[in-house]
Structure formats: structure tokens, C-alpha cells
CSV table of C-alpha atoms in Angstrom, one decimal:
chain,number,residue,atom,x,y,z
G,1,UNK,CA,16.7,-23.3,63.3
G,2,UNK,CA,14.3,-26.2,62.5
G,3,UNK,CA,15.2,-28.8,60.0
G,4,UNK,CA,13.2,-31.7,58.6
G,5,UNK,CA,14.9,-35.1,58.0
G,6,UNK,CA,13.4,-38.1,56.4
G,7,UNK,CA,14.1,-41.8,55.8
G,8,UNK,CA,15.4,-42.7,52.4
G,9,UNK,CA,12.0,-43.2,50.8
G,10,UNK,CA,10.5,-40.1,52.5
G,11,UNK,CA,7.7,-41.9,54.4
G,12,UNK,CA,9.0,-41.0,57.9
G,13,UNK,CA,9.7,-37.4,58.8
G,14,UNK,CA,11.2,-35.8,61.9
G,15,UNK,CA,12.0,-32.2,62.7
G,16,UNK,CA,15.0,-31.2,64.7
G,17,UNK,CA,15.5,-27.9,66.4
G,18,UNK,CA,18.9,-26.3,66.8
G,19,UNK,CA,22.3,-27.9,66.7
G,20,UNK,CA,23.1,-31.2,68.2
G,21,UNK,CA,24.6,-31.5,71.7
G,22,UNK,CA,27.6,-33.3,70.1
G,23,UNK,CA,28.6,-35.2,67.0
G,24,UNK,CA,30.3,-38.5,67.8
G,25,UNK,CA,31.5,-41.6,66.1
G,26,UNK,CA,30.9,-44.7,68.2
G,27,UNK,CA,33.1,-47.8,67.9
G,28,UNK,CA,31.6,-50.0,70.7
G,29,UNK,CA,31.0,-53.6,70.0
G,30,UNK,CA,27.2,-53.2,70.3
G,31,UNK,CA,27.0,-50.4,67.8
G,32,UNK,CA,29.2,-52.2,65.3
G,33,UNK,CA,27.3,-55.5,65.7
G,34,UNK,CA,23.9,-53.8,65.4
G,35,UNK,CA,25.1,-51.8,62.4
G,36,UNK,CA,26.1,-55.0,60.6
G,37,UNK,CA,22.7,-56.5,61.2
G,38,UNK,CA,20.8,-53.4,60.2
G,39,UNK,CA,22.9,-52.9,57.0
G,40,UNK,CA,21.9,-56.5,56.1
G,41,UNK,CA,18.2,-55.7,55.9
G,42,UNK,CA,16.8,-55.6,52.4
G,43,UNK,CA,17.5,-52.3,50.8
G,44,UNK,CA,19.1,-50.8,53.9
G,45,UNK,CA,21.8,-48.2,53.4
G,46,UNK,CA,25.4,-48.7,54.6
G,47,UNK,CA,25.8,-46.1,57.3
G,48,UNK,CA,29.1,-47.0,59.0
G,49,UNK,CA,32.3,-45.1,58.2
G,50,UNK,CA,35.4,-46.7,56.6
G,51,UNK,CA,36.8,-47.8,60.0
G,52,UNK,CA,33.5,-49.4,61.0
G,53,UNK,CA,32.3,-46.6,63.4
G,54,UNK,CA,28.8,-45.3,63.5
G,55,UNK,CA,28.5,-41.5,63.2
G,56,UNK,CA,25.7,-39.9,65.3
G,57,UNK,CA,24.4,-36.5,66.1
G,58,UNK,CA,23.1,-36.5,69.7
G,59,UNK,CA,20.0,-34.3,70.2
G,60,UNK,CA,17.9,-33.6,73.3
G,61,UNK,CA,14.6,-35.6,73.0
G,62,UNK,CA,12.6,-32.4,73.4
G,63,UNK,CA,14.2,-31.0,70.2
G,64,UNK,CA,13.1,-33.9,68.0
G,65,UNK,CA,9.6,-34.3,66.8
G,66,UNK,CA,8.3,-37.1,64.5
G,67,UNK,CA,5.7,-35.5,62.2
G,68,UNK,CA,5.0,-38.3,59.7
G,69,UNK,CA,5.2,-42.1,59.4
G,70,UNK,CA,5.6,-43.1,63.1
G,71,UNK,CA,3.6,-46.2,62.4
G,72,UNK,CA,6.6,-47.3,60.2
G,73,UNK,CA,9.1,-47.1,63.0
G,74,UNK,CA,10.2,-50.4,64.7
G,75,UNK,CA,12.8,-51.1,67.3
G,76,UNK,CA,15.7,-53.6,67.2
G,77,UNK,CA,17.4,-54.8,70.4
G,78,UNK,CA,20.5,-56.9,70.3
G,79,UNK,CA,19.0,-59.1,73.1
G,80,UNK,CA,15.5,-59.0,74.6
G,81,UNK,CA,17.0,-57.5,77.8
G,82,UNK,CA,19.0,-54.8,76.1
G,83,UNK,CA,18.6,-51.3,77.5
G,84,UNK,CA,19.4,-49.9,74.1
G,85,UNK,CA,17.2,-49.9,71.1
G,86,UNK,CA,17.9,-49.0,67.6
G,87,UNK,CA,14.9,-47.6,65.7
G,88,UNK,CA,14.5,-48.2,61.9
G,89,UNK,CA,12.0,-46.9,59.3
G,90,UNK,CA,10.6,-50.3,58.1
G,91,UNK,CA,9.4,-48.8,54.8
G,92,UNK,CA,13.0,-48.6,53.5
G,93,UNK,CA,15.0,-50.0,56.4
G,94,UNK,CA,16.7,-46.7,57.1
G,95,UNK,CA,18.2,-46.6,60.6
G,96,UNK,CA,16.8,-43.5,62.4
G,97,UNK,CA,18.1,-43.4,65.9
G,98,UNK,CA,19.5,-45.1,69.0
G,99,UNK,CA,17.8,-44.6,72.3
G,100,UNK,CA,19.1,-45.6,75.7
G,101,UNK,CA,16.6,-46.7,78.3
G,102,UNK,CA,15.8,-43.7,80.5
G,103,UNK,CA,18.0,-41.4,78.4
G,104,UNK,CA,17.0,-37.8,77.7
G,105,UNK,CA,18.7,-37.8,74.3
G,106,UNK,CA,18.5,-39.5,70.9
G,107,UNK,CA,21.5,-40.5,68.9
G,108,UNK,CA,20.3,-39.7,65.4
G,109,UNK,CA,22.2,-41.6,62.7
G,110,UNK,CA,24.2,-39.1,60.6
G,111,UNK,CA,23.0,-40.9,57.5
G,112,UNK,CA,19.7,-39.1,57.8
G,113,UNK,CA,21.2,-35.9,56.6
G,114,UNK,CA,21.8,-35.4,52.8
G,115,UNK,CA,25.4,-36.2,51.8
G,116,UNK,CA,27.8,-33.6,53.1
G,117,UNK,CA,25.2,-31.9,55.4
G,118,UNK,CA,25.5,-34.0,58.6
G,119,UNK,CA,26.7,-32.2,61.7
G,120,UNK,CA,30.4,-32.3,62.2
G,121,UNK,CA,31.8,-35.2,64.2
G,122,UNK,CA,33.7,-33.9,67.3
G,123,UNK,CA,35.0,-37.0,68.8
G,124,UNK,CA,35.3,-40.8,68.7
G,125,UNK,CA,34.1,-43.0,71.6
G,126,UNK,CA,34.7,-46.5,72.7
G,127,UNK,CA,37.8,-47.2,70.6
G,128,UNK,CA,38.9,-49.6,73.2
G,129,UNK,CA,36.4,-52.1,71.6
G,130,UNK,CA,38.2,-52.0,68.3
G,131,UNK,CA,40.2,-54.9,67.0
G,132,UNK,CA,44.0,-54.2,67.3
G,133,UNK,CA,44.4,-54.1,63.5
G,134,UNK,CA,42.1,-51.1,63.1
G,135,UNK,CA,44.0,-47.8,63.0
G,136,UNK,CA,42.3,-44.5,63.5
G,137,UNK,CA,43.8,-41.1,62.4
G,138,UNK,CA,44.1,-38.2,64.8
G,139,UNK,CA,41.7,-35.8,63.1
G,140,UNK,CA,39.3,-36.3,66.0
G,141,UNK,CA,39.9,-37.0,69.7
G,142,UNK,CA,40.0,-40.8,70.1
G,143,UNK,CA,38.4,-41.7,73.5
G,144,UNK,CA,38.8,-45.3,74.8
G,145,UNK,CA,35.4,-44.8,76.4
G,146,UNK,CA,33.0,-41.9,76.6
G,147,UNK,CA,35.2,-38.9,77.7
G,148,UNK,CA,34.5,-35.9,79.9
G,149,UNK,CA,33.3,-33.7,77.0
G,150,UNK,CA,30.8,-36.4,76.0
G,151,UNK,CA,29.3,-36.6,79.5
G,152,UNK,CA,29.5,-32.9,80.0
G,153,UNK,CA,27.4,-32.3,76.9
G,154,UNK,CA,24.8,-34.8,78.0
G,155,UNK,CA,24.6,-33.5,81.6
G,156,UNK,CA,24.4,-29.9,80.4
G,157,UNK,CA,21.5,-30.7,78.2
G,158,UNK,CA,19.7,-32.7,80.9
G,159,UNK,CA,20.0,-29.7,83.3
G,160,UNK,CA,18.6,-27.4,80.6
G,161,UNK,CA,15.7,-29.8,80.2
G,162,UNK,CA,14.9,-29.7,83.9
G,163,UNK,CA,16.0,-33.3,84.3
G,164,UNK,CA,13.1,-34.4,82.1
G,165,UNK,CA,13.2,-37.8,80.3
G,166,UNK,CA,10.6,-37.7,77.5
G,167,UNK,CA,9.3,-41.0,76.4
G,168,UNK,CA,8.8,-42.2,72.8
G,169,UNK,CA,5.8,-44.4,73.4
G,170,UNK,CA,4.6,-44.4,69.8
G,171,UNK,CA,7.1,-47.0,68.6
G,172,UNK,CA,5.1,-50.3,68.7
G,173,UNK,CA,6.8,-52.7,66.3
G,174,UNK,CA,10.0,-54.6,66.5
G,175,UNK,CA,12.3,-56.2,63.9
G,176,UNK,CA,14.6,-59.1,64.2
G,177,UNK,CA,17.6,-58.2,62.2
């Protein structure tokens, strides 16, 4: 099953093959900080959930192809030395994905899917970073950090990829959010 996703204005296209490895809501301080900065860009969508988490669908890099608008993609790093980059479609400031340095997967922002069509979230991660006044329900497993299921999904995908780590060298620009 191949599906095409686009940024909000339709200038950037990506194709995804199959189902995600896992759907996860992240509550780490870095994701929440970066989301607040990216949501403040002109015309950017709000993409966090009501509790401040960032919903992602994690895909193997070899199952994601950018087919249009790669020149409009730019990265944002919380600090110049960050090993994590968040990539945005600058045409409409749509957050597209998070990439970890030397990672074999992309965390696609769930907001890329039309309303109600994003992959189901299976767990919450990094809830230990939440302020004490934020309460989460129990509809999903609430992991203080990444749990065994999260790492098992990543490892299983990496084995299936022959331990490859595809590089996304086409992203040249950067933004300071």
C-alpha cells in the first residue's frame, strides 16, 4: 500500500509504503520545545495534542520517498550541536518529520495525514518530562521513557533493512524558529 502525503499547501509531496513501525506520542522536553517554536512560524499549523504531546508515525527511511518540493524543505535544530533535526516545508511552514542523526527511521508528524486518517497511536513516550500538573489518561500505555515495544519496533525494522541507514542529503536549508 503506497500513500501520498503533502504539506498544507501541496508543494511538498512524499510517498510512504506500508504501515508505520509504530505510532507514538512524544512528551519529551525537546519535542515540546521545538513544537512550540515551529507552531509560532507564520501560517504554521498547531500539531500538538491537547496535553502538549507530539503524535508521530515512525517509518523506515527506505519506505519514504520525497517526490516533489524537496527544495522547500529546511531543517531546524534546537541547538547547533543537536543530533536531532526537525524538517519543515518552508512554503507553508508545515512540520514534516523528525530525524535522529544516524537513525534508520523518520518520525513523520501525524498532522501530515488528513483529519481522522493518521495511523493510530499505540503508546506515549517520555512522560517523565511532563510537568507534574499534566495528567494523561490510560487509553494508551504511558512510558516514562521509550519502552521495550518502542525499541523492539525500531530494532526489528533495522534488521529488516539489513542495518542500512539511508541518508537524506537533499535537505540543504535551515530555519531559525
